[in-house]
PDB file of C-alpha atoms in Angstrom:
ATOM      1  CA  MET Y   1       0.000   0.000   0.000  1.00  0.00           C
ATOM      2  CA  LEU Y   2       1.374   3.382  -1.051  1.00  0.00           C
ATOM      3  CA  ILE Y   3       0.691   6.566   0.904  1.00  0.00           C
ATOM      4  CA  ILE Y   4       1.612   9.836  -0.759  1.00  0.00           C
ATOM      5  CA  SER Y   5       2.633  12.413   1.817  1.00  0.00           C
ATOM      6  CA  PHE Y   6       1.762  16.091   2.051  1.00  0.00           C
ATOM      7  CA  SER Y   7       3.954  18.446   0.014  1.00  0.00           C
ATOM      8  CA  VAL Y   8       3.853  22.214  -0.512  1.00  0.00           C
ATOM      9  CA  ASN Y   9       6.290  22.223  -3.445  1.00  0.00           C
ATOM     10  CA  SER Y  10       4.214  23.121  -6.519  1.00  0.00           C
ATOM     11  CA  THR Y  11       6.444  20.989  -8.767  1.00  0.00           C
ATOM     12  CA  SER Y  12       6.435  17.963  -6.485  1.00  0.00           C
ATOM     13  CA  PRO Y  13       5.017  14.768  -8.006  1.00  0.00           C
ATOM     14  CA  PHE Y  14       3.337  14.163  -4.648  1.00  0.00           C
ATOM     15  CA  LEU Y  15       1.384  17.413  -4.928  1.00  0.00           C
ATOM     16  CA  LEU Y  16       0.492  16.648  -8.537  1.00  0.00           C
ATOM     17  CA  ALA Y  17      -0.815  13.238  -7.462  1.00  0.00           C
ATOM     18  CA  ARG Y  18      -2.841  14.811  -4.662  1.00  0.00           C
ATOM     19  CA  ASN Y  19      -4.375  17.316  -7.092  1.00  0.00           C
ATOM     20  CA  LEU Y  20      -5.162  14.501  -9.519  1.00  0.00           C
ATOM     21  CA  HIS Y  21      -7.118  12.739  -6.777  1.00  0.00           C
ATOM     22  CA  GLY Y  22      -8.956  15.899  -5.774  1.00  0.00           C
ATOM     23  CA  THR Y  23     -10.863  16.453  -8.994  1.00  0.00           C
ATOM     24  CA  ASP Y  24     -13.046  14.645 -11.527  1.00  0.00           C
ATOM     25  CA  GLU Y  25     -14.443  15.638 -14.931  1.00  0.00           C
ATOM     26  CA  SER Y  26     -16.969  18.082 -13.517  1.00  0.00           C
ATOM     27  CA  TYR Y  27     -16.701  21.863 -13.389  1.00  0.00           C
ATOM     28  CA  HIS Y  28     -16.085  21.840  -9.636  1.00  0.00           C
ATOM     29  CA  PRO Y  29     -12.720  23.272  -8.523  1.00  0.00           C
ATOM     30  CA  THR Y  30      -9.976  20.953  -7.312  1.00  0.00           C
ATOM     31  CA  HIS Y  31      -9.744  20.272  -3.576  1.00  0.00           C
ATOM     32  CA  ALA Y  32      -6.722  18.076  -2.973  1.00  0.00           C
ATOM     33  CA  PRO Y  33      -6.556  15.597  -0.086  1.00  0.00           C
ATOM     34  CA  ASP Y  34      -3.649  15.759   2.346  1.00  0.00           C
ATOM     35  CA  ALA Y  35      -2.543  12.239   1.419  1.00  0.00           C
ATOM     36  CA  VAL Y  36      -3.428   9.440  -1.002  1.00  0.00           C
ATOM     37  CA  ALA Y  37      -3.450   5.724  -0.178  1.00  0.00           C
ATOM     38  CA  THR Y  38      -3.671   2.969  -2.796  1.00  0.00           C
ATOM     39  CA  PRO Y  39      -4.716  -0.254  -1.044  1.00  0.00           C
ATOM     40  CA  LEU Y  40      -4.573  -3.625  -2.761  1.00  0.00           C
ATOM     41  CA  THR Y  41      -7.067  -5.534  -0.604  1.00  0.00           C
ATOM     42  CA  THR Y  42     -10.295  -5.047   1.301  1.00  0.00           C
ATOM     43  CA  ASP Y  43      -8.428  -5.696   4.570  1.00  0.00           C
ATOM     44  CA  GLN Y  44      -6.126  -2.768   3.827  1.00  0.00           C
ATOM     45  CA  VAL Y  45      -9.120  -0.525   3.147  1.00  0.00           C
ATOM     46  CA  SER Y  46     -10.619  -1.675   6.439  1.00  0.00           C
ATOM     47  CA  ASP Y  47      -7.386  -0.904   8.337  1.00  0.00           C
ATOM     48  CA  LEU Y  48      -7.265   2.573   6.823  1.00  0.00           C
ATOM     49  CA  MET Y  49     -10.873   3.260   7.791  1.00  0.00           C
ATOM     50  CA  LYS Y  50     -10.265   2.083  11.359  1.00  0.00           C
ATOM     51  CA  LEU Y  51      -7.283   4.423  11.650  1.00  0.00           C
ATOM     52  CA  CYS Y  52      -9.100   7.405  10.153  1.00  0.00           C
ATOM     53  CA  ASN Y  53     -12.153   6.768  12.300  1.00  0.00           C
ATOM     54  CA  ALA Y  54     -10.044   6.685  15.473  1.00  0.00           C
ATOM     55  CA  GLU Y  55      -8.137   9.857  14.529  1.00  0.00           C
ATOM     56  CA  ARG Y  56     -11.197  11.688  13.080  1.00  0.00           C
ATOM     57  CA  ILE Y  57      -9.531  12.048   9.660  1.00  0.00           C
ATOM     58  CA  PRO Y  58     -11.836  12.808   6.696  1.00  0.00           C
ATOM     59  CA  VAL Y  59     -11.837  10.106   3.990  1.00  0.00           C
ATOM     60  CA  THR Y  60     -12.684  10.411   0.296  1.00  0.00           C
ATOM     61  CA  PRO Y  61     -12.869   7.283  -1.915  1.00  0.00           C
ATOM     62  CA  PHE Y  62     -11.580   7.586  -5.483  1.00  0.00           C
ATOM     63  CA  GLY Y  63     -12.254   5.245  -8.412  1.00  0.00           C
ATOM     64  CA  THR Y  64     -11.236   6.502 -11.857  1.00  0.00           C
ATOM     65  CA  GLY Y  65     -12.196  10.179 -11.533  1.00  0.00           C
ATOM     66  CA  THR Y  66     -14.663  10.118 -14.445  1.00  0.00           C
ATOM     67  CA  GLY Y  67     -17.684  11.380 -12.509  1.00  0.00           C
ATOM     68  CA  PHE Y  68     -19.494  14.649 -13.168  1.00  0.00           C
ATOM     69  CA  GLU Y  69     -20.753  15.249  -9.618  1.00  0.00           C
ATOM     70  CA  GLY Y  70     -17.626  16.491  -7.837  1.00  0.00           C
ATOM     71  CA  GLY Y  71     -17.934  13.670  -5.313  1.00  0.00           C
ATOM     72  CA  VAL Y  72     -14.183  13.011  -5.174  1.00  0.00           C
ATOM     73  CA  THR Y  73     -13.212  16.564  -4.218  1.00  0.00           C
ATOM     74  CA  ALA Y  74     -11.691  16.538  -0.729  1.00  0.00           C
ATOM     75  CA  LEU Y  75     -13.346  19.643   0.688  1.00  0.00           C
ATOM     76  CA  HIS Y  76     -11.895  18.996   4.145  1.00  0.00           C
ATOM     77  CA  GLY Y  77      -8.561  17.513   3.070  1.00  0.00           C
ATOM     78  CA  GLY Y  78      -7.819  14.271   4.870  1.00  0.00           C
ATOM     79  CA  LEU Y  79      -7.072  10.950   3.194  1.00  0.00           C
ATOM     80  CA  CYS Y  80      -8.040   9.878  -0.317  1.00  0.00           C
ATOM     81  CA  ILE Y  81      -8.374   6.104  -0.718  1.00  0.00           C
ATOM     82  CA  ALA Y  82      -7.697   5.367  -4.393  1.00  0.00           C
ATOM     83  CA  LEU Y  83      -9.000   1.956  -5.405  1.00  0.00           C
ATOM     84  CA  HIS Y  84      -7.661   1.658  -8.945  1.00  0.00           C
ATOM     85  CA  LYS Y  85      -5.115  -1.064  -8.070  1.00  0.00           C
ATOM     86  CA  MET Y  86      -7.790  -3.526  -6.914  1.00  0.00           C
ATOM     87  CA  THR Y  87      -8.239  -4.952 -10.418  1.00  0.00           C
ATOM     88  CA  GLU Y  88      -9.177  -8.597  -9.837  1.00  0.00           C
ATOM     89  CA  ILE Y  89     -12.150 -10.107 -11.664  1.00  0.00           C
ATOM     90  CA  VAL Y  90     -13.118 -12.527  -8.911  1.00  0.00           C
ATOM     91  CA  SER Y  91     -15.561 -14.707 -10.845  1.00  0.00           C
ATOM     92  CA  VAL Y  92     -17.721 -14.870 -13.964  1.00  0.00           C
ATOM     93  CA  ASN Y  93     -20.742 -17.163 -13.892  1.00  0.00           C
ATOM     94  CA  THR Y  94     -21.722 -17.593 -17.524  1.00  0.00           C
ATOM     95  CA  THR Y  95     -24.720 -19.804 -16.786  1.00  0.00           C
ATOM     96  CA  ASP Y  96     -26.113 -17.490 -14.114  1.00  0.00           C
ATOM     97  CA  PHE Y  97     -25.243 -14.304 -16.037  1.00  0.00           C
ATOM     98  CA  ASP Y  98     -23.352 -12.491 -13.292  1.00  0.00           C
ATOM     99  CA  ALA Y  99     -19.814 -11.467 -12.397  1.00  0.00           C
ATOM    100  CA  THR Y 100     -18.004 -10.398  -9.237  1.00  0.00           C
ATOM    101  CA  VAL Y 101     -15.284  -7.754  -9.515  1.00  0.00           C
ATOM    102  CA  ARG Y 102     -13.008  -5.757  -7.232  1.00  0.00           C
ATOM    103  CA  ALA Y 103     -13.178  -1.990  -6.902  1.00  0.00           C
ATOM    104  CA  GLY Y 104     -10.645  -1.107  -9.599  1.00  0.00           C
ATOM    105  CA  VAL Y 105     -12.171  -3.119 -12.444  1.00  0.00           C
ATOM    106  CA  THR Y 106     -13.578  -0.857 -15.160  1.00  0.00           C
ATOM    107  CA  ARG Y 107     -16.577  -1.648 -17.323  1.00  0.00           C
ATOM    108  CA  HIS Y 108     -14.255  -1.811 -20.345  1.00  0.00           C
ATOM    109  CA  ALA Y 109     -12.039  -4.390 -18.626  1.00  0.00           C
ATOM    110  CA  LEU Y 110     -15.011  -6.556 -17.664  1.00  0.00           C
ATOM    111  CA  ASN Y 111     -16.505  -6.423 -21.158  1.00  0.00           C
ATOM    112  CA  ASP Y 112     -13.167  -7.358 -22.714  1.00  0.00           C
ATOM    113  CA  TRP Y 113     -12.983 -10.336 -20.331  1.00  0.00           C
ATOM    114  CA  ILE Y 114     -16.478 -11.713 -21.027  1.00  0.00           C
ATOM    115  CA  ARG Y 115     -16.939 -10.885 -24.713  1.00  0.00           C
ATOM    116  CA  ALA Y 116     -15.670 -14.295 -25.866  1.00  0.00           C
ATOM    117  CA  ASP Y 117     -18.476 -15.906 -23.845  1.00  0.00           C
ATOM    118  CA  GLY Y 118     -21.110 -13.904 -25.723  1.00  0.00           C
ATOM    119  CA  LEU Y 119     -21.820 -11.739 -22.685  1.00  0.00           C
ATOM    120  CA  GLN Y 120     -21.772  -8.027 -21.948  1.00  0.00           C
ATOM    121  CA  PHE Y 121     -22.149  -5.591 -19.080  1.00  0.00           C
ATOM    122  CA  PRO Y 122     -24.297  -3.018 -20.892  1.00  0.00           C
ATOM    123  CA  ILE Y 123     -24.472  -0.076 -18.483  1.00  0.00           C
ATOM    124  CA  ASP Y 124     -22.688   2.625 -20.453  1.00  0.00           C
ATOM    125  CA  PRO Y 125     -22.205   6.069 -18.897  1.00  0.00           C
ATOM    126  CA  GLY Y 126     -19.824   6.946 -21.718  1.00  0.00           C
ATOM    127  CA  ALA Y 127     -16.619   6.924 -19.694  1.00  0.00           C
ATOM    128  CA  GLY Y 128     -14.000   4.433 -18.568  1.00  0.00           C
ATOM    129  CA  ALA Y 129     -15.595   4.235 -15.153  1.00  0.00           C
ATOM    130  CA  SER Y 130     -14.930   1.567 -12.539  1.00  0.00           C
ATOM    131  CA  ILE Y 131     -17.884  -0.695 -11.845  1.00  0.00           C
ATOM    132  CA  CYS Y 132     -17.812  -0.089  -8.095  1.00  0.00           C
ATOM    133  CA  GLY Y 133     -17.666   3.642  -8.768  1.00  0.00           C
ATOM    134  CA  MET Y 134     -20.705   3.233 -11.030  1.00  0.00           C
ATOM    135  CA  CYS Y 135     -22.439   1.487  -8.122  1.00  0.00           C
ATOM    136  CA  ALA Y 136     -21.586   4.365  -5.803  1.00  0.00           C
ATOM    137  CA  THR Y 137     -23.028   6.945  -8.209  1.00  0.00           C
ATOM    138  CA  SER Y 138     -25.902   4.777  -9.511  1.00  0.00           C
ATOM    139  CA  ALA Y 139     -24.657   5.375 -13.048  1.00  0.00           C
ATOM    140  CA  SER Y 140     -26.917   4.917 -16.034  1.00  0.00           C
ATOM    141  CA  GLY Y 141     -26.272   5.838 -19.667  1.00  0.00           C
ATOM    142  CA  THR Y 142     -27.753   5.500 -23.113  1.00  0.00           C
ATOM    143  CA  ASN Y 143     -28.688   1.818 -22.616  1.00  0.00           C
ATOM    144  CA  ALA Y 144     -30.951   2.550 -19.634  1.00  0.00           C
ATOM    145  CA  VAL Y 145     -34.158   2.283 -21.682  1.00  0.00           C
ATOM    146  CA  ARG Y 146     -33.370  -1.407 -22.307  1.00  0.00           C
ATOM    147  CA  TYR Y 147     -31.231  -2.603 -19.399  1.00  0.00           C
ATOM    148  CA  GLY Y 148     -32.043  -0.128 -16.643  1.00  0.00           C
ATOM    149  CA  THR Y 149     -29.472   1.662 -14.481  1.00  0.00           C
ATOM    150  CA  MET Y 150     -26.915   0.311 -12.011  1.00  0.00           C
ATOM    151  CA  ARG Y 151     -29.646   0.039  -9.411  1.00  0.00           C
ATOM    152  CA  GLU Y 152     -31.319  -2.749 -11.409  1.00  0.00           C
ATOM    153  CA  ASN Y 153     -28.068  -4.540 -12.225  1.00  0.00           C
ATOM    154  CA  VAL Y 154     -26.313  -4.945  -8.866  1.00  0.00           C
ATOM    155  CA  LEU Y 155     -26.823  -8.190  -6.930  1.00  0.00           C
ATOM    156  CA  ASN Y 156     -24.412  -7.848  -4.020  1.00  0.00           C
ATOM    157  CA  LEU Y 157     -21.847  -5.416  -2.635  1.00  0.00           C
ATOM    158  CA  GLU Y 158     -18.902  -5.691  -0.298  1.00  0.00           C
ATOM    159  CA  VAL Y 159     -18.685  -2.426   1.639  1.00  0.00           C
ATOM    160  CA  VAL Y 160     -16.236  -1.111   4.210  1.00  0.00           C
ATOM    161  CA  LEU Y 161     -18.067   1.095   6.707  1.00  0.00           C
ATOM    162  CA  ALA Y 162     -16.690   4.188   8.452  1.00  0.00           C
ATOM    163  CA  ASP Y 163     -15.439   2.172  11.451  1.00  0.00           C
ATOM    164  CA  GLY Y 164     -13.705  -0.410   9.242  1.00  0.00           C
ATOM    165  CA  THR Y 165     -16.427  -3.052   9.474  1.00  0.00           C
ATOM    166  CA  VAL Y 166     -16.786  -5.110   6.279  1.00  0.00           C
ATOM    167  CA  VAL Y 167     -20.349  -5.988   5.264  1.00  0.00           C
ATOM    168  CA  HIS Y 168     -21.862  -7.925   2.354  1.00  0.00           C
ATOM    169  CA  THR Y 169     -25.231  -6.454   1.474  1.00  0.00           C
ATOM    170  CA  ALA Y 170     -26.766  -9.728   0.258  1.00  0.00           C
ATOM    171  CA  GLY Y 171     -24.612 -12.125   2.267  1.00  0.00           C
ATOM    172  CA  GLU Y 172     -20.999 -13.120   1.688  1.00  0.00           C
ATOM    173  CA  GLY Y 173     -20.549 -14.963  -1.602  1.00  0.00           C
ATOM    174  CA  ARG Y 174     -24.243 -14.807  -2.467  1.00  0.00           C
ATOM    175  CA  ARG Y 175     -25.692 -13.867  -5.851  1.00  0.00           C
ATOM    176  CA  PRO Y 176     -29.465 -13.724  -5.353  1.00  0.00           C
ATOM    177  CA  LYS Y 177     -31.687 -12.537  -8.196  1.00  0.00           C
ATOM    178  CA  LYS Y 178     -34.526 -11.633  -5.814  1.00  0.00           C
ATOM    179  CA  THR Y 179     -34.632  -9.272  -2.836  1.00  0.00           C
ATOM    180  CA  SER Y 180     -38.073 -10.009  -1.412  1.00  0.00           C
ATOM    181  CA  CYS Y 181     -36.795 -11.078   2.020  1.00  0.00           C
ATOM    182  CA  GLY Y 182     -35.267  -8.675   4.518  1.00  0.00           C
ATOM    183  CA  TYR Y 183     -33.838  -5.211   3.991  1.00  0.00           C
ATOM    184  CA  ASN Y 184     -32.601  -4.314   0.519  1.00  0.00           C
ATOM    185  CA  LEU Y 185     -29.197  -3.173   1.750  1.00  0.00           C
ATOM    186  CA  THR Y 186     -27.688  -3.387  -1.726  1.00  0.00           C
ATOM    187  CA  ASN Y 187     -29.784  -0.546  -3.072  1.00  0.00           C
ATOM    188  CA  THR Y 188     -29.132   1.453   0.090  1.00  0.00           C
ATOM    189  CA  PHE Y 189     -25.488   1.728  -0.956  1.00  0.00           C
ATOM    190  CA  VAL Y 190     -26.095   2.058  -4.712  1.00  0.00           C
ATOM    191  CA  GLY Y 191     -26.112   5.806  -5.320  1.00  0.00           C
ATOM    192  CA  SER Y 192     -24.761   6.673  -1.864  1.00  0.00           C
ATOM    193  CA  GLU Y 193     -21.816   8.561  -3.465  1.00  0.00           C
ATOM    194  CA  GLY Y 194     -19.300   7.117  -1.013  1.00  0.00           C
ATOM    195  CA  THR Y 195     -20.979   8.690   2.013  1.00  0.00           C
ATOM    196  CA  LEU Y 196     -22.163   5.455   3.682  1.00  0.00           C
ATOM    197  CA  GLY Y 197     -19.114   3.299   3.023  1.00  0.00           C
ATOM    198  CA  ILE Y 198     -16.465   2.349   0.485  1.00  0.00           C
ATOM    199  CA  ILE Y 199     -17.543  -0.279  -2.049  1.00  0.00           C
ATOM    200  CA  THR Y 200     -14.651  -2.706  -2.526  1.00  0.00           C
ATOM    201  CA  GLN Y 201     -16.411  -5.464  -4.488  1.00  0.00           C
ATOM    202  CA  ALA Y 202     -19.562  -5.768  -6.582  1.00  0.00           C
ATOM    203  CA  THR Y 203     -21.565  -8.599  -8.082  1.00  0.00           C
ATOM    204  CA  VAL Y 204     -23.415  -7.434 -11.186  1.00  0.00           C
ATOM    205  CA  ARG Y 205     -25.807  -8.837 -13.770  1.00  0.00           C
ATOM    206  CA  LEU Y 206     -24.556  -9.744 -17.229  1.00  0.00           C
ATOM    207  CA  HIS Y 207     -26.545  -9.856 -20.459  1.00  0.00           C
ATOM    208  CA  GLY Y 208     -26.192 -11.644 -23.781  1.00  0.00           C
ATOM    209  CA  ILE Y 209     -24.698  -9.874 -26.788  1.00  0.00           C
ATOM    210  CA  PRO Y 210     -27.417  -9.475 -29.459  1.00  0.00           C
ATOM    211  CA  GLU Y 211     -26.999 -11.115 -32.843  1.00  0.00           C
ATOM    212  CA  ALA Y 212     -27.501  -7.854 -34.732  1.00  0.00           C
ATOM    213  CA  THR Y 213     -27.587  -4.145 -33.907  1.00  0.00           C
ATOM    214  CA  ALA Y 214     -28.734  -1.137 -35.910  1.00  0.00           C
ATOM    215  CA  ALA Y 215     -28.612   2.586 -35.173  1.00  0.00           C
ATOM    216  CA  ALA Y 216     -30.915   5.246 -36.607  1.00  0.00           C
ATOM    217  CA  ILE Y 217     -31.390   9.007 -36.559  1.00  0.00           C
ATOM    218  CA  SER Y 218     -34.322  11.246 -37.399  1.00  0.00           C
ATOM    219  CA  SER Y 219     -34.792  15.013 -37.107  1.00  0.00           C
ATOM    220  CA  PHE Y 220     -38.067  16.797 -36.328  1.00  0.00           C
ATOM    221  CA  PRO Y 221     -39.520  20.280 -36.836  1.00  0.00           C
ATOM    222  CA  SER Y 222     -40.214  20.644 -33.112  1.00  0.00           C
ATOM    223  CA  ILE Y 223     -39.325  19.179 -29.739  1.00  0.00           C
ATOM    224  CA  SER Y 224     -42.942  18.164 -29.082  1.00  0.00           C
ATOM    225  CA  GLU Y 225     -43.058  16.014 -32.229  1.00  0.00           C
ATOM    226  CA  ALA Y 226     -39.837  14.256 -31.289  1.00  0.00           C
ATOM    227  CA  VAL Y 227     -41.118  13.593 -27.769  1.00  0.00           C
ATOM    228  CA  GLU Y 228     -44.443  12.301 -29.098  1.00  0.00           C
ATOM    229  CA  THR Y 229     -42.545   9.862 -31.299  1.00  0.00           C
ATOM    230  CA  VAL Y 230     -40.690   8.504 -28.258  1.00  0.00           C
ATOM    231  CA  VAL Y 231     -43.960   8.055 -26.379  1.00  0.00           C
ATOM    232  CA  GLN Y 232     -45.495   6.164 -29.296  1.00  0.00           C
ATOM    233  CA  ILE Y 233     -42.429   3.935 -29.701  1.00  0.00           C
ATOM    234  CA  LEU Y 234     -42.590   2.923 -26.040  1.00  0.00           C
ATOM    235  CA  GLN Y 235     -46.380   2.514 -26.093  1.00  0.00           C
ATOM    236  CA  CYS Y 236     -46.077   0.150 -29.042  1.00  0.00           C
ATOM    237  CA  GLY Y 237     -43.668  -2.029 -27.078  1.00  0.00           C
ATOM    238  CA  LEU Y 238     -40.818  -1.640 -29.531  1.00  0.00           C
ATOM    239  CA  PRO Y 239     -37.814  -3.202 -27.700  1.00  0.00           C
ATOM    240  CA  MET Y 240     -35.454  -0.239 -27.987  1.00  0.00           C
ATOM    241  CA  ALA Y 241     -31.834  -0.690 -26.966  1.00  0.00           C
ATOM    242  CA  ARG Y 242     -31.184   3.048 -26.843  1.00  0.00           C
ATOM    243  CA  ILE Y 243     -33.215   6.173 -27.482  1.00  0.00           C
ATOM    244  CA  GLU Y 244     -31.760   9.641 -26.948  1.00  0.00           C
ATOM    245  CA  PHE Y 245     -33.059  13.136 -27.657  1.00  0.00           C
ATOM    246  CA  LEU Y 246     -30.692  15.937 -28.692  1.00  0.00           C
ATOM    247  CA  ASN Y 247     -31.828  19.531 -29.016  1.00  0.00           C
ATOM    248  CA  PRO Y 248     -30.434  21.883 -31.711  1.00  0.00           C
ATOM    249  CA  ALA Y 249     -27.648  23.151 -29.433  1.00  0.00           C
ATOM    250  CA  MET Y 250     -26.445  19.581 -28.854  1.00  0.00           C
ATOM    251  CA  ILE Y 251     -26.606  18.791 -32.577  1.00  0.00           C
ATOM    252  CA  THR Y 252     -24.535  21.891 -33.340  1.00  0.00           C
ATOM    253  CA  ALA Y 253     -21.946  20.741 -30.808  1.00  0.00           C
ATOM    254  CA  CYS Y 254     -21.847  17.210 -32.239  1.00  0.00           C
ATOM    255  CA  ASN Y 255     -21.470  18.538 -35.776  1.00  0.00           C
ATOM    256  CA  LYS Y 256     -18.537  20.754 -34.804  1.00  0.00           C
ATOM    257  CA  PHE Y 257     -16.716  18.255 -32.606  1.00  0.00           C
ATOM    258  CA  SER Y 258     -17.491  14.948 -34.362  1.00  0.00           C
ATOM    259  CA  ASN Y 259     -18.151  16.065 -37.954  1.00  0.00           C
ATOM    260  CA  LEU Y 260     -21.597  14.452 -38.126  1.00  0.00           C
ATOM    261  CA  GLY Y 261     -23.117  16.855 -40.642  1.00  0.00           C
ATOM    262  CA  LEU Y 262     -26.639  16.513 -39.223  1.00  0.00           C
ATOM    263  CA  ASP Y 263     -29.478  18.966 -39.714  1.00  0.00           C
ATOM    264  CA  VAL Y 264     -29.597  21.418 -36.802  1.00  0.00           C
ATOM    265  CA  ALA Y 265     -33.005  20.441 -35.421  1.00  0.00           C
ATOM    266  CA  PRO Y 266     -34.516  18.384 -32.579  1.00  0.00           C
ATOM    267  CA  THR Y 267     -33.161  14.890 -33.253  1.00  0.00           C
ATOM    268  CA  LEU Y 268     -33.612  11.345 -32.004  1.00  0.00           C
ATOM    269  CA  PHE Y 269     -30.783   8.811 -31.847  1.00  0.00           C
ATOM    270  CA  LEU Y 270     -32.158   5.259 -31.807  1.00  0.00           C
ATOM    271  CA  GLU Y 271     -30.689   1.774 -31.535  1.00  0.00           C
ATOM    272  CA  PHE Y 272     -32.304  -1.615 -32.145  1.00  0.00           C
ATOM    273  CA  THR Y 273     -31.019  -5.077 -31.239  1.00  0.00           C
ATOM    274  CA  GLY Y 274     -32.098  -8.651 -31.900  1.00  0.00           C
ATOM    275  CA  SER Y 275     -31.897 -11.012 -34.855  1.00  0.00           C
ATOM    276  CA  GLU Y 276     -31.085  -9.547 -38.266  1.00  0.00           C
ATOM    277  CA  SER Y 277     -34.698  -9.821 -39.408  1.00  0.00           C
ATOM    278  CA  SER Y 278     -36.171  -8.380 -36.221  1.00  0.00           C
ATOM    279  CA  VAL Y 279     -33.757  -5.439 -36.261  1.00  0.00           C
ATOM    280  CA  GLU Y 280     -34.881  -4.566 -39.777  1.00  0.00           C
ATOM    281  CA  GLU Y 281     -38.544  -4.839 -38.752  1.00  0.00           C
ATOM    282  CA  GLN Y 282     -37.948  -2.587 -35.737  1.00  0.00           C
ATOM    283  CA  ALA Y 283     -36.172   0.027 -37.837  1.00  0.00           C
ATOM    284  CA  LEU Y 284     -38.923   0.123 -40.459  1.00  0.00           C
ATOM    285  CA  PHE Y 285     -41.626   0.345 -37.783  1.00  0.00           C
ATOM    286  CA  ALA Y 286     -39.774   3.195 -36.039  1.00  0.00           C
ATOM    287  CA  GLU Y 287     -39.411   4.955 -39.383  1.00  0.00           C
ATOM    288  CA  ASP Y 288     -43.201   4.840 -39.877  1.00  0.00           C
ATOM    289  CA  LEU Y 289     -43.742   6.381 -36.424  1.00  0.00           C
ATOM    290  CA  CYS Y 290     -41.167   9.090 -37.077  1.00  0.00           C
ATOM    291  CA  THR Y 291     -42.693   9.918 -40.456  1.00  0.00           C
ATOM    292  CA  GLY Y 292     -46.147  10.092 -38.866  1.00  0.00           C
ATOM    293  CA  ASN Y 293     -44.839  12.839 -36.557  1.00  0.00           C
ATOM    294  CA  ASN Y 294     -43.210  14.806 -39.390  1.00  0.00           C
ATOM    295  CA  GLY Y 295     -39.825  13.234 -38.840  1.00  0.00           C
ATOM    296  CA  GLN Y 296     -37.299  13.901 -41.594  1.00  0.00           C
ATOM    297  CA  ASN Y 297     -34.157  12.285 -42.987  1.00  0.00           C
ATOM    298  CA  PHE Y 298     -34.643   8.968 -41.165  1.00  0.00           C
ATOM    299  CA  LYS Y 299     -31.495   6.917 -41.667  1.00  0.00           C
ATOM    300  CA  TRP Y 300     -30.459   3.623 -40.175  1.00  0.00           C
ATOM    301  CA  ALA Y 301     -27.370   1.457 -40.485  1.00  0.00           C
ATOM    302  CA  THR Y 302     -25.952  -1.777 -39.128  1.00  0.00           C
ATOM    303  CA  ASP Y 303     -22.301  -0.972 -39.849  1.00  0.00           C
ATOM    304  CA  HIS Y 304     -20.335  -1.120 -36.603  1.00  0.00           C
ATOM    305  CA  SER Y 305     -18.090   1.864 -37.337  1.00  0.00           C
ATOM    306  CA  GLU Y 306     -21.040   4.085 -38.248  1.00  0.00           C
ATOM    307  CA  ARG Y 307     -22.866   3.149 -35.042  1.00  0.00           C
ATOM    308  CA  GLU Y 308     -19.786   3.707 -32.904  1.00  0.00           C
ATOM    309  CA  HIS Y 309     -19.196   7.105 -34.483  1.00  0.00           C
ATOM    310  CA  LEU Y 310     -22.786   8.159 -33.807  1.00  0.00           C
ATOM    311  CA  TRP Y 311     -22.803   7.153 -30.139  1.00  0.00           C
ATOM    312  CA  LYS Y 312     -19.283   8.435 -29.524  1.00  0.00           C
ATOM    313  CA  ALA Y 313     -20.513  11.819 -30.724  1.00  0.00           C
ATOM    314  CA  ARG Y 314     -23.399  11.596 -28.254  1.00  0.00           C
ATOM    315  CA  HIS Y 315     -21.078  10.675 -25.371  1.00  0.00           C
ATOM    316  CA  ASN Y 316     -18.682  13.502 -26.246  1.00  0.00           C
ATOM    317  CA  CYS Y 317     -21.356  16.179 -25.832  1.00  0.00           C
ATOM    318  CA  TRP Y 318     -20.225  16.990 -22.288  1.00  0.00           C
ATOM    319  CA  TYR Y 319     -16.635  17.568 -23.394  1.00  0.00           C
ATOM    320  CA  VAL Y 320     -17.824  19.729 -26.286  1.00  0.00           C
ATOM    321  CA  PHE Y 321     -19.730  22.067 -23.975  1.00  0.00           C
ATOM    322  CA  HIS Y 322     -16.919  22.018 -21.420  1.00  0.00           C
ATOM    323  CA  MET Y 323     -14.394  23.037 -24.078  1.00  0.00           C
ATOM    324  CA  SER Y 324     -16.768  25.682 -25.440  1.00  0.00           C
ATOM    325  CA  ALA Y 325     -17.212  27.166 -21.981  1.00  0.00           C
ATOM    326  CA  CYS Y 326     -13.459  27.281 -21.409  1.00  0.00           C
ATOM    327  CA  THR Y 327     -12.938  28.916 -24.811  1.00  0.00           C
ATOM    328  CA  SER Y 328     -15.600  31.546 -24.144  1.00  0.00           C
ATOM    329  CA  LEU Y 329     -13.901  32.505 -20.858  1.00  0.00           C
ATOM    330  CA  ARG Y 330     -10.574  33.250 -22.540  1.00  0.00           C
TER     331      ARG Y 330
END
């Protein structure tokens, strides 16, 4: 376990490391901790929490720093516990569709590990976030319309409480699909933003990788017509994988940053999954609904690179506006 000490030298690598662990990707100003610890095990996290609890030292957990909430800023200094070195994938149960991972495992790392088994962890906030960090923030993303958010996809958590006690919210080693008996402690900690304890291990649901995927876009004369199309799509039970609305300002940003060349108008980004025939049927049905609400320039494609480019542009919207704001302040 490494502990980075306090340093006042502005060029010191220790100070740079402290500043790195005192900020995320939000607009909130940096508040560096006084020290940074990088434990390798849950027992080490527990020992640190016991020490800090006894000495009344503030603690801030840190995953990958990709959040937008400012939750990792150490407003009162103290100790930052950085969990990025706890990178073990404990188990993958392909027949039960779940996996157990340590705190430093990112969603990209898990998906790379399970892809050969035809499985995926589909919660996609658009960043290289750690899965336990996603549990702490109750992350969602563009796939939420199909797979839900983290709250629906977490089965069990290992959590270190403020006094160093280690608890398992659904029982140690258990992977229950139901929570009808007793307190739902798992969802008490999902979305707690690190304030109730430090999540050191998570058991999450996995899902099968669809045979085929298609993405589509359609622009509309007004926001109300785009929204009405979404309502109709959901009312008709169309099994959407993703459905996102972008207003003209967002489209302008995407065009400038990602070279999309879209009409500057209220726009829907859609994605369909299933068999090749069902994906085509879904796309044609969605096109009819869009056309019925004055939708224009409906286009859909199954090419992987085209789909990735479209959704990467959507995920980059935050960075576009962040860069624009910084430019406007100069």
